[in-house]
Coordinates of C-alpha atoms in Angstrom, one line a residue:
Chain A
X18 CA 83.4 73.6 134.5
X19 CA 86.3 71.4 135.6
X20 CA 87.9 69.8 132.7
X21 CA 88.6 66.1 132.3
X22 CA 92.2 65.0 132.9
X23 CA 94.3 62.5 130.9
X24 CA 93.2 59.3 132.5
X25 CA 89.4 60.5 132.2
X26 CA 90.1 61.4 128.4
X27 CA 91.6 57.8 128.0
X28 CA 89.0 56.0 129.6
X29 CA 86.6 58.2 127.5
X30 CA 88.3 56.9 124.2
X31 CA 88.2 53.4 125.3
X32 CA 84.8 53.1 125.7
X33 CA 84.0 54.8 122.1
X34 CA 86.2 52.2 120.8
X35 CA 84.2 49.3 122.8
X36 CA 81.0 50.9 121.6
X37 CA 82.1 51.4 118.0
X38 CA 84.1 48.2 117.5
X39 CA 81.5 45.6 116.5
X40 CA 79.7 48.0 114.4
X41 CA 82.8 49.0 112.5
X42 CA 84.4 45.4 112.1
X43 CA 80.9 44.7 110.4
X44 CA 81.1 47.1 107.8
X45 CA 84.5 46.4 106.8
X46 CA 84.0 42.5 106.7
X47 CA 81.4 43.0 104.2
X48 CA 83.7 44.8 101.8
X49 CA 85.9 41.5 101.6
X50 CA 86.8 39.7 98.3
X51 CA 87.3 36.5 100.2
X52 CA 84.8 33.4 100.7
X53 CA 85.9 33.9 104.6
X54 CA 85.4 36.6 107.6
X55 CA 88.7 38.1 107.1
X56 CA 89.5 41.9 107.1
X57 CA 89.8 43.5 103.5
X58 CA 93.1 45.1 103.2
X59 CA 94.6 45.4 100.0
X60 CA 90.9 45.0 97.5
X61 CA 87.6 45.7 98.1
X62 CA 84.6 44.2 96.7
X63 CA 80.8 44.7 96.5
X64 CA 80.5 40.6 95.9
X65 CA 78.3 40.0 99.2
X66 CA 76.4 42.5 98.7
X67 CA 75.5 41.8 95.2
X68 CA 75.0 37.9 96.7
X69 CA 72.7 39.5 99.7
X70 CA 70.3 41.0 96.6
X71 CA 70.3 37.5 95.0
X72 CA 69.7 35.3 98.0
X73 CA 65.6 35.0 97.6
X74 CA 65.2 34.6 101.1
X75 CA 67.1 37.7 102.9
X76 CA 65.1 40.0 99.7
X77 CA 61.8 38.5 101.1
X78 CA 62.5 38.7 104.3
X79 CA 63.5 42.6 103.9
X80 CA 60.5 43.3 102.4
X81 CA 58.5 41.2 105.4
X82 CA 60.2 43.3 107.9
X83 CA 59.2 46.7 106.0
X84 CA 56.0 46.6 105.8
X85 CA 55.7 45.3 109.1
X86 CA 57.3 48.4 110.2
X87 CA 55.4 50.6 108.4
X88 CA 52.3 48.7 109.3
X89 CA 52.9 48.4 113.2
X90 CA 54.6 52.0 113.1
X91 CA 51.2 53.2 111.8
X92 CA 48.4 51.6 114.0
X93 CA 50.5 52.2 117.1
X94 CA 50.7 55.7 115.8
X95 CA 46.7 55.9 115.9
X96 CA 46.1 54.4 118.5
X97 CA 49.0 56.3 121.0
X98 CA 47.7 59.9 119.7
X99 CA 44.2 59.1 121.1
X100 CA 45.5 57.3 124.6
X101 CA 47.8 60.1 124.9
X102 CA 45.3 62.9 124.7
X103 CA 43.3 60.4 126.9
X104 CA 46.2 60.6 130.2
X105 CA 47.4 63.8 130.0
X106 CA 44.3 66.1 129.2
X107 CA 41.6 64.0 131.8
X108 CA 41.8 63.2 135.0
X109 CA 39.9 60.0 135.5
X110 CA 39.9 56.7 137.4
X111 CA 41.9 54.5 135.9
X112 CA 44.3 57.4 134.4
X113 CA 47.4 55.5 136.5
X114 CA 46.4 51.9 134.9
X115 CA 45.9 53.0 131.4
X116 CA 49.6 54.9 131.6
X117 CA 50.7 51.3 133.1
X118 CA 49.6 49.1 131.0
X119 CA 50.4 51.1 127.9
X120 CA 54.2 51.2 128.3
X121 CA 54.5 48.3 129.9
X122 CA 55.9 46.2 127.1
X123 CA 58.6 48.1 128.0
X124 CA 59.4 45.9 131.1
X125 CA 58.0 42.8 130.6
X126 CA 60.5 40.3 128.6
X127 CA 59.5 40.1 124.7
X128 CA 60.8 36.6 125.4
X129 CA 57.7 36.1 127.7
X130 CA 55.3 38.4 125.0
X131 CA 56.9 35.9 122.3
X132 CA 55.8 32.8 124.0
X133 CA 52.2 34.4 125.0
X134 CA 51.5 35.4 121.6
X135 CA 52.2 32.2 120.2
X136 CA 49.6 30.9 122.8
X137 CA 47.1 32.9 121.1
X138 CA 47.5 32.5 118.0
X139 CA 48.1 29.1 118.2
X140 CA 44.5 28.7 119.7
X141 CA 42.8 31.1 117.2
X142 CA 44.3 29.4 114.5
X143 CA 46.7 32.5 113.0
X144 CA 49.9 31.5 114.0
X145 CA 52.2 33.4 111.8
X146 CA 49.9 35.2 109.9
X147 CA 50.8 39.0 108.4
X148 CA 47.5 40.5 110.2
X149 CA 48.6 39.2 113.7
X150 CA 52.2 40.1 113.2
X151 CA 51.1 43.5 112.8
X152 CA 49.4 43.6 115.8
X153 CA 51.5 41.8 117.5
X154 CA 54.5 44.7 116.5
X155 CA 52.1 47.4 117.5
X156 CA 51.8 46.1 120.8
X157 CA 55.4 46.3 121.4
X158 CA 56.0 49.5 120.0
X159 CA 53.5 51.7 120.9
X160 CA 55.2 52.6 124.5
X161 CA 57.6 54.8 122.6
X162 CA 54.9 56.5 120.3
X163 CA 53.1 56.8 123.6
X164 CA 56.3 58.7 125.6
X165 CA 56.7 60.8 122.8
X166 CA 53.2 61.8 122.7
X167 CA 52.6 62.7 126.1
X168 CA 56.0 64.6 125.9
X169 CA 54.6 66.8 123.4
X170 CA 51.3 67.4 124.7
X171 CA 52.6 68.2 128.2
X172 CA 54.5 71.4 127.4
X173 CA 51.5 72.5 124.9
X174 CA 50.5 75.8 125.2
X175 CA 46.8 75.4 125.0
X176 CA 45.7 79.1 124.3
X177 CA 45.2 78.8 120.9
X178 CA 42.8 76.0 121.1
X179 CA 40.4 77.6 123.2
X180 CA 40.8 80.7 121.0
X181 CA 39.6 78.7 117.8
X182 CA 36.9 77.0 120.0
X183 CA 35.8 80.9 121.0
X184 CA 35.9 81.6 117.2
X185 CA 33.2 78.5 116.8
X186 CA 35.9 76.3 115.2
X187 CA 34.5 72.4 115.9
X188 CA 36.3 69.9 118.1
X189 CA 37.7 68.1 115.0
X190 CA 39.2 71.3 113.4
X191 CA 40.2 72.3 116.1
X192 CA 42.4 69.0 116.4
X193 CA 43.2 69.1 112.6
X194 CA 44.3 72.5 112.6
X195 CA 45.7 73.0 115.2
X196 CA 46.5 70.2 117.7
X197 CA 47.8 67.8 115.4
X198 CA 50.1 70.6 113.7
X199 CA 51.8 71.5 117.0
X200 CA 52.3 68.1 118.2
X201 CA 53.7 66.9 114.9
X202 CA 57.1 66.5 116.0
X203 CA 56.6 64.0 119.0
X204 CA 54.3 62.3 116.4
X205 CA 56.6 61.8 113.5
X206 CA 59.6 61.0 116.2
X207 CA 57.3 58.4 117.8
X208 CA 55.8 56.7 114.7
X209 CA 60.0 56.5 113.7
X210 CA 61.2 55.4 116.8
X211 CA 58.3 52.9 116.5
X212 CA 59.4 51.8 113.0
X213 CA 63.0 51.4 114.0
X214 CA 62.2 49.6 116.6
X215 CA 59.8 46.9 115.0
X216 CA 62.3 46.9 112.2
X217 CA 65.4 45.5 114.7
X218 CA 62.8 43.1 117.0
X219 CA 63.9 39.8 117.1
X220 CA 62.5 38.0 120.4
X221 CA 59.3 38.2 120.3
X222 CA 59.1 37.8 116.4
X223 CA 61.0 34.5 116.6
X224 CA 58.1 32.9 118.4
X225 CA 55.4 33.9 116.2
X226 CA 56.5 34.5 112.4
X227 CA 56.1 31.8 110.4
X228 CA 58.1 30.5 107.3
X229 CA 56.3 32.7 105.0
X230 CA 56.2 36.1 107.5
X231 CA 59.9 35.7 108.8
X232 CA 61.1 39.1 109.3
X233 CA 64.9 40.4 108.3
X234 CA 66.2 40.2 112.2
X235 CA 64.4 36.7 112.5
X236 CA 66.1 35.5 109.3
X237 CA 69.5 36.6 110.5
X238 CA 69.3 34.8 113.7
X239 CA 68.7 31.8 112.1
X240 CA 71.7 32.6 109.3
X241 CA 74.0 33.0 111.9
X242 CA 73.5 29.9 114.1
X243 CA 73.9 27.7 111.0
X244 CA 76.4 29.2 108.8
X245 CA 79.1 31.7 109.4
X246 CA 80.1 33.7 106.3
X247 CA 80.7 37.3 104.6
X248 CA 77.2 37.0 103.5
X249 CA 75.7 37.5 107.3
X250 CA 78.5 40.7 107.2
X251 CA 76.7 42.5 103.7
X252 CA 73.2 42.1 105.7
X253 CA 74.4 43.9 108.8
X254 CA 76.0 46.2 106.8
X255 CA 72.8 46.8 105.3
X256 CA 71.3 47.1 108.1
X257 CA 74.0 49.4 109.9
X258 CA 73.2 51.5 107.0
X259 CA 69.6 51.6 107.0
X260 CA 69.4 52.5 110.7
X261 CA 72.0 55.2 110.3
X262 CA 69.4 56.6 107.5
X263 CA 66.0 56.5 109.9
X264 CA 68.6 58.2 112.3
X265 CA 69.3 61.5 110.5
X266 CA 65.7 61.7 109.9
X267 CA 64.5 61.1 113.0
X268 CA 67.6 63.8 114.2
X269 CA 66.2 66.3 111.3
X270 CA 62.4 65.6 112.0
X271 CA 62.6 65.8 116.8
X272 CA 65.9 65.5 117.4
X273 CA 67.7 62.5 118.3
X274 CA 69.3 63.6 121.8
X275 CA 65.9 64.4 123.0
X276 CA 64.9 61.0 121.8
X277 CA 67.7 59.3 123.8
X278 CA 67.8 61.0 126.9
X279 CA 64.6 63.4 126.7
X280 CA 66.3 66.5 126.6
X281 CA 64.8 69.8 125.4
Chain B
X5 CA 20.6 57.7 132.8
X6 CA 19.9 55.6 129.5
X7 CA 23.0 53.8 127.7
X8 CA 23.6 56.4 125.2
X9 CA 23.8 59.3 127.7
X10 CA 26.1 57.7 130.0
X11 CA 28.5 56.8 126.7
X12 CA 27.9 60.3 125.7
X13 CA 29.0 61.9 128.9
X14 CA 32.2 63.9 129.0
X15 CA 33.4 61.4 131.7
X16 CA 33.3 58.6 128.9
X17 CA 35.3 60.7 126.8
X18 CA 38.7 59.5 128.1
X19 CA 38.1 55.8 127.4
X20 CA 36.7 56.9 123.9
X21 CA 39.8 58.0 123.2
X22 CA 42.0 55.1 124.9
X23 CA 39.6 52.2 123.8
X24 CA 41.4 51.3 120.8
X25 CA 44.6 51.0 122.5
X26 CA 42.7 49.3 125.5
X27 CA 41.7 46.7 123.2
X28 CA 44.7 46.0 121.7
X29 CA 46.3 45.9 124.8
X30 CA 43.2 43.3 126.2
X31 CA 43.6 41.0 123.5
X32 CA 47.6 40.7 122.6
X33 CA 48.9 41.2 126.4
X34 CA 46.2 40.8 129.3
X35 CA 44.5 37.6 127.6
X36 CA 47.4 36.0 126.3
X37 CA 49.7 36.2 129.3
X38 CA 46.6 34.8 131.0
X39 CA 46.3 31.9 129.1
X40 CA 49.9 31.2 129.4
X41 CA 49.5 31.0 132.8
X42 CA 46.8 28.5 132.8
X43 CA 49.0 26.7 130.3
X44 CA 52.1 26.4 132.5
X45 CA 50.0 24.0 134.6
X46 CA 48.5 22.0 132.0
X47 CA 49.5 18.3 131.4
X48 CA 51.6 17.4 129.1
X49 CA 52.1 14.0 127.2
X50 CA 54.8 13.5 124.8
X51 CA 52.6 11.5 122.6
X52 CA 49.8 13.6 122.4
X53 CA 50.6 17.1 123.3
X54 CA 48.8 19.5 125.5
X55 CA 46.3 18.3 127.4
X56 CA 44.1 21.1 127.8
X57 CA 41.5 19.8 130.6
X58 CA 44.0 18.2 133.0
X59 CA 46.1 20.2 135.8
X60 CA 49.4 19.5 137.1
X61 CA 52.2 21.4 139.2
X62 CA 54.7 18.9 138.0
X63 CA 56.4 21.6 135.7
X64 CA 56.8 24.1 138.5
X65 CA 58.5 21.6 139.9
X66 CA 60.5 20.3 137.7
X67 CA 61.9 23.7 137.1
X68 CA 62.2 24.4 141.1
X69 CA 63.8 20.6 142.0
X70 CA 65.7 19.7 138.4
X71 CA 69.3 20.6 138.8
X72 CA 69.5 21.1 135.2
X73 CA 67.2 24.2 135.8
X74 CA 69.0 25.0 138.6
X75 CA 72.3 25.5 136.5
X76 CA 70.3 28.0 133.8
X77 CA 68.8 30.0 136.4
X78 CA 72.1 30.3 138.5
X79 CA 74.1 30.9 135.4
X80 CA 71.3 33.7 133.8
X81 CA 71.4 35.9 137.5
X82 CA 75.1 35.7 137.7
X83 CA 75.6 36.7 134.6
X84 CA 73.0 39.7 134.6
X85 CA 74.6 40.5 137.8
X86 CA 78.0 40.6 135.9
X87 CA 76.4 42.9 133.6
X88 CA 74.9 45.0 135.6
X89 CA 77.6 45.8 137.4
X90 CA 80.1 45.9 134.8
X91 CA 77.9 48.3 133.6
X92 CA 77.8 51.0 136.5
X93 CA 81.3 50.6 136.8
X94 CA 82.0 52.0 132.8
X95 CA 78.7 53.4 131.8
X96 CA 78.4 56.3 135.5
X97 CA 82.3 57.4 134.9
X98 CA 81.8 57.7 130.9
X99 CA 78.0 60.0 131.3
X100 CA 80.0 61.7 134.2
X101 CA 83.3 62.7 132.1
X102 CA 80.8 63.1 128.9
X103 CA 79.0 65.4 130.7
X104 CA 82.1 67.9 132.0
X105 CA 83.0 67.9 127.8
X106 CA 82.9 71.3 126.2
X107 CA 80.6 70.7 122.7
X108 CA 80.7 69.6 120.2
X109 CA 82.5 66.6 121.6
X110 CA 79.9 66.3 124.2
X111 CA 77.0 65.8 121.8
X112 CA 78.6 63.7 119.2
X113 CA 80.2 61.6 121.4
X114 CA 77.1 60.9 123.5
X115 CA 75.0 59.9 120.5
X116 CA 78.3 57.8 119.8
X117 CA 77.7 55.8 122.9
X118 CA 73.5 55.8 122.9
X119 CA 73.2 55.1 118.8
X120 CA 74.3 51.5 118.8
X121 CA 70.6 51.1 120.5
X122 CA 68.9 51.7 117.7
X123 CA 71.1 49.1 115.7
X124 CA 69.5 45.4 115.7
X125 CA 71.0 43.5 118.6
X126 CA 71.2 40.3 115.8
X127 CA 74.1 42.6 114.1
X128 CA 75.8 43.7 117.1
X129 CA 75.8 40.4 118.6
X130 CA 77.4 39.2 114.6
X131 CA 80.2 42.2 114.9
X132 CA 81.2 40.4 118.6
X133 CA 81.5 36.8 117.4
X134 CA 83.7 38.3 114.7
X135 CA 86.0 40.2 116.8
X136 CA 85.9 37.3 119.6
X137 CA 86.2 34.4 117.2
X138 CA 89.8 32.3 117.7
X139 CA 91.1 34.6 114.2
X140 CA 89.3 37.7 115.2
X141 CA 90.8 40.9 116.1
X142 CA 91.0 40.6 120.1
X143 CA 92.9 37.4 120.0
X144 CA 95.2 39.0 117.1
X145 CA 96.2 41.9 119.7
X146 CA 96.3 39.3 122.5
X147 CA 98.7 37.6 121.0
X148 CA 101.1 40.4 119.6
X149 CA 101.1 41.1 123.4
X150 CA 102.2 37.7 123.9
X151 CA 98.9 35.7 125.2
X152 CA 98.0 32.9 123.5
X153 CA 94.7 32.4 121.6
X154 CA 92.1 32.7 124.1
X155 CA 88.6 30.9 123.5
X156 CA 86.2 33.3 124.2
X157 CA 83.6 33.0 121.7
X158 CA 81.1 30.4 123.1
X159 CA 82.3 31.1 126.3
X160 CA 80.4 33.5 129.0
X161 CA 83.3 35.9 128.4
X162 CA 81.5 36.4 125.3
X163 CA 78.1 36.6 126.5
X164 CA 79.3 39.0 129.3
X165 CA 81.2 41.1 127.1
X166 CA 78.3 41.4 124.1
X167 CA 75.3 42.2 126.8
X168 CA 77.6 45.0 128.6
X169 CA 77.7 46.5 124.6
X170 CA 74.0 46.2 124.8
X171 CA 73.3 47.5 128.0
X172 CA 75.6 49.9 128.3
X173 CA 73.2 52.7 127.2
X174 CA 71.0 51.9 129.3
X175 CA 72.6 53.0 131.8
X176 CA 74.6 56.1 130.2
X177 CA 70.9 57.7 130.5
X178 CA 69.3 57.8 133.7
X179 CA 73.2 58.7 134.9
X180 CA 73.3 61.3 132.3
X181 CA 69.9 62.9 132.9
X182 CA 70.4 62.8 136.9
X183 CA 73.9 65.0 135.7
X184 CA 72.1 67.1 134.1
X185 CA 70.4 68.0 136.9
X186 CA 73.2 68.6 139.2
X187 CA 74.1 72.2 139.3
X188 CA 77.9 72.7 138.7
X189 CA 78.5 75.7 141.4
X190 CA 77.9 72.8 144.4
X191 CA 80.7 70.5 143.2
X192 CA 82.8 74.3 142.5
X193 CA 81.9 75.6 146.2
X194 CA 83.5 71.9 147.6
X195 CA 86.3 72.3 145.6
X196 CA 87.4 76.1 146.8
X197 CA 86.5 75.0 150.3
X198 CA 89.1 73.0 149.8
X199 CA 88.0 69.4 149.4
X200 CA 89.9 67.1 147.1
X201 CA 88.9 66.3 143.6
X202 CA 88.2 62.4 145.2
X203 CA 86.0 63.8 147.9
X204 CA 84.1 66.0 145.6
X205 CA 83.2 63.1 143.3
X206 CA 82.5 61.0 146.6
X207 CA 80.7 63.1 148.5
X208 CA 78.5 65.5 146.0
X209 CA 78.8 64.0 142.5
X210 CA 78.0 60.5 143.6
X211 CA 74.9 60.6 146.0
X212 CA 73.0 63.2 143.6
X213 CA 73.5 60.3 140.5
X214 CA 72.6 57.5 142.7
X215 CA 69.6 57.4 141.5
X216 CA 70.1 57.5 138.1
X217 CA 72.4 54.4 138.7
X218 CA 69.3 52.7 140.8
X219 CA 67.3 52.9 137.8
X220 CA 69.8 52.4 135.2
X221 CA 70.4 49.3 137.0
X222 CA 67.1 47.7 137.4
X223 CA 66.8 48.3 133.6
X224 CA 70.4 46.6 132.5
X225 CA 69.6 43.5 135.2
X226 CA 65.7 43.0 133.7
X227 CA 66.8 43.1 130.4
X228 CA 70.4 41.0 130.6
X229 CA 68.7 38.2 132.5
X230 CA 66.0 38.2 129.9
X231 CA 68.1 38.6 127.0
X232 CA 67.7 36.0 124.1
X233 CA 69.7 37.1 120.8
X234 CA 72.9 37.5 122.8
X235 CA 73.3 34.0 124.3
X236 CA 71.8 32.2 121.2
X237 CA 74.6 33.6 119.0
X238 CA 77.8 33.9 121.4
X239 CA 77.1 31.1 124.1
X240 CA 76.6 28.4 121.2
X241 CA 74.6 25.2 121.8
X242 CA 75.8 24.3 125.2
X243 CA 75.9 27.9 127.1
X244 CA 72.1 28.1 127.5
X245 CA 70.3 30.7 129.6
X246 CA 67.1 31.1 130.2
X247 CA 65.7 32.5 127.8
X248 CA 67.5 29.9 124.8
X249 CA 66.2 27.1 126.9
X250 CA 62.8 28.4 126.8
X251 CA 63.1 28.8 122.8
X252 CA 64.5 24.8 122.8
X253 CA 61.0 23.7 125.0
X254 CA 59.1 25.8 122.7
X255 CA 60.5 24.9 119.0
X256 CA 62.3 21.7 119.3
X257 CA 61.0 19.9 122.6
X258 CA 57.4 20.9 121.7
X259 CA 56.8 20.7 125.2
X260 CA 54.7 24.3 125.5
X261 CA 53.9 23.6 129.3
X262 CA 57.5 23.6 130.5
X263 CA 58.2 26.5 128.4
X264 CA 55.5 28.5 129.5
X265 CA 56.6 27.5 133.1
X266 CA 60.2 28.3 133.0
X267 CA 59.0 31.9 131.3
X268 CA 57.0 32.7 134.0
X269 CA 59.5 31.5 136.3
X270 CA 62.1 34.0 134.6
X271 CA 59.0 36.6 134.8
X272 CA 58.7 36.0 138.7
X273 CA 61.8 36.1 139.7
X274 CA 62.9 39.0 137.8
X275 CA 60.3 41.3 139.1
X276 CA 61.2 40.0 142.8
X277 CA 65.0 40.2 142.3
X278 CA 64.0 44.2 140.7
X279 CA 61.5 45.3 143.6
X280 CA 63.8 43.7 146.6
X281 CA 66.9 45.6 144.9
X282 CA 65.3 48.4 144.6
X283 CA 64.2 48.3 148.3
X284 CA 67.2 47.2 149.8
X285 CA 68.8 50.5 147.6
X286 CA 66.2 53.0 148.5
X287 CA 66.1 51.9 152.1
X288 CA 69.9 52.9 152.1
X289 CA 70.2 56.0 150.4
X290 CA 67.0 57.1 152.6
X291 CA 69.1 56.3 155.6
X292 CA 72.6 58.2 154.2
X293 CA 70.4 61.2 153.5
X294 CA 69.5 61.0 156.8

């Protein structure tokens, strides 16, 4: 393997710096004592975030965006582990749609979802409501259960299946037992990618939360186009924070590289 | 055949198992992009709203002949183009020198450069407005170097700068996993056959990751000239692009029509401006392969 020179080891660090940079500056502000965005250098000081766990609307907002996650993490969950048996273990007509249509809120803007889920609901009547919201999450999120799905079930080594079936083991225990065991992994990575993912979505869920549903990203948007202060820095932090968390699980549980770029 | 047969056939068995999805899928994405389609060429009346049995192309045209439009649509491309190829130009040299890394460097750097994804794009665009802000930490360096404040925040510098830290792993991936694929004795062979380090990188490194820059790019350029949270919170209340002017028709203008038109619009011409690249690409690399 040829080794990286100088200039390539340079470049290397400045892009780590341009990737870390906002992320850090974030966490640092948050520890300030001052009532501006200014760096803590001297003291440090939990005030924001002690004013993040007092502000009603952030706490409600939290707790909106969590169960949403869990909710939508869930159902897409359920429904991906069918579809995914469904495209890799038939060959129908139709198979090629199906795969389409299922990841392709992948492609299409969640600007353009956003504004065509508000047309719904708004003629149904449910605009903002929880129920919708879930649905409205699953939708978006279910491509990645889906990927990770299909990943698992494509290198499956189907022997043992047909060995239980042999043994007169029904369909069901056979999938309880023994399918649903080995593809555990890409489950649990999907349904966590899934929750990360609903937890962070903001375009979309702008157009169709309503005062009552807002979720945590939603809220934040809003924050930060009216009022700039240390406040908005605790929240990220927070956030930073909470992410890192699903990330060493979701590391521990699949393994986060083969999430990112579907190594093996 | 009766009914229940049919259903209970093995050939049914597939869309047993994908129905639930399929109806989710119907209901939230099929139907509703439908009737946002009809809705782009509904009437509209400021008075009264919607008017749900009359038909109009008047806001296609508005958004094709209005040189307000004009300007959003103009400014959105050029700066996804930006982006996009800011993007190839940092994100194939990094996955290429991240890849020649000995580990553990090579894994924990590359997570380094692919986690920020997973981090709410509301925070990351916060962190940027802080460090671009008149007082924030890139116009504190600029100025021990001797440049005067410069007003980037609310500016497309920005906006440019904020999307490339989004997009960037985006296209770190396909580059990376079209390295991973190249096998290491090729690029070796050129280099004892004398070639130069440049013509190494030129001649085998870079048409084997091609098209994991193809791809990376189409993704990066979709997603940049769709982006929302990133222009709402760095290009203020005059830089609009297309996707805050949509939010404005939507939430403040009321006017659901134009919206829905303008969305579509953005829809439309992304998908064209994706396929024709992609083309245009293919059609060349097909021809330098010979």
């Amino acid at each position: 393997m040829q080794k990286n020179g100088p200039l390539a080891l340079a470049f290397n660090a400045l892009v780590i710096t341009f990737m870390l940079a906002p992320l850090l500056v974030v966490c640092i502000v948050a520890f300030t004592p001052h009532n501006t965005l200014t760096l803590p250098t001297t003291e440090f000081s939990l005030r924001w975030f002690k004013a993040v766990f007092a502000h009603s609307d952030f706490v409600q907002s939290f707790w909106n965006s969590l169960w949403l996650a869990l909710a939508s993490a869930t159902l897409a969950t359920v429904l991906a582990v069918p579809a995914g048996i469904a495209i890799t273990r038939y060959e129908f007509a139709g198979r090629g749609f199906l795969n389409g249509l299922f990841l392709s809120p992948l492609i299409i803007p969640h600007l353009v979802l956003g504004v065509a889920l508000l047309r719904l609901f708004a003629l149904l009547g449910g605009t903002g409501s929880f129920g919708w919201l879930v649905f409205a999450h699953a939708l978006i999120v279910t491509p990645y259960t889906l990927r990770l799905v299909v990943a698992a079930l494509v290198g499956f080594d189907r022997s043992a299946e047909h060995a239980a079936l042999s043994l007169g083991a029904s369909q069901a225990t056979v999938f309880t037992r023994i399918t649903l065991p080995m593809i555990l992994p890409g489950v649990t990575g999907g349904w966590l990618l899934a929750f990360i993912n609903s937890f962070d979505e903001v375009t979309m869920s702008i157009f169709v939360t309503s005062p009552s549903t807002v979720t945590l990203p939603v809220r934040m948007y809003m924050y930060a186009t009216e009022s700039i202060d240390p406040l908005m820095a605790a929240v990220s932090a927070l956030m930073v924070a909470l992410t890192a968390c699903a990330m060493v699980i979701l590391d521990r549980v699949y393994g986060l590289d083969r999430v990112l770029v579907g190594r093996k | 055949m009766s009914l229940a047969t049919t259903l209970l056939h093995k050939k049914a068995a597939p869309w047993w198992l994908s129905g639930p999805a399929l109806v989710l899928f119907t209901v939230l994405l099929l139907v509703p992009l439908a009737l946002t389609a009809v809705l782009s060429f509904n009437a509209f009346d400021p008075a009264t709203g919607v008017k749900a049995g009359e038909f109009t192309l008047e806001h296609y045209t508005h958004v094709f002949t209005d040189s307000y439009y004009h300007t959003i649509f103009w400014r959105t491309f050029w700066i996804a183009g930006l982006v996009t190829l800011i993007c190839v130009l940092i994100g194939a040299p990094e996955a290429y020198i991240l890849s020649r890394m000995g580990n553990p460097w090579r894994s924990i750097l590359l997570l380094v450069v692919l986690a920020p994804l997973l981090v709410s794009v509301v925070v990351r665009a916060f962190g940027w407005s802080m460090l671009l802000g008149p007082e924030g930490l890139v116009n504190g360096a600029l100025q021990l170097i001797g440049i005067g404040p410069v007003k980037m925040l609310y500016t497309e510098i920005a906006v440019v700068i904020a999307l490339v830290h989004v997009m960037l792993p985006f296209m770190v991936i396909p580059v990376w996993t079209s390295l991973q694929k190249l096998d290491p004795g090729v690029e070796n062979a050129a280099l004892s056959l004398q070639a130069t380090p440049f013509t190494t990188l030129r001649r085998i490194v870079l048409p084997q990751v091609l098209p994991g820059i193809l791809s990376g790019s189409l993704i990066v350029f979709g997603l940049a000239a769709s982006s929302f949270a990133i222009p709402g919170l760095l290009g203020g209340r005059r830089l609009k692009m297309v996707a805050t002017v949509v939010y404005d028709e939507y939430l403040h203008e009321l006017n659901w029509p134009l919206g829905a038109a303008i969305a579509l619009t953005l829809l439309v011409a992304n998908l064209v401006v994706m396929l024709s690249y992609n083309r245009l690409v293919e059609g060349r690399y097909k021809k330098a392969l010979g």
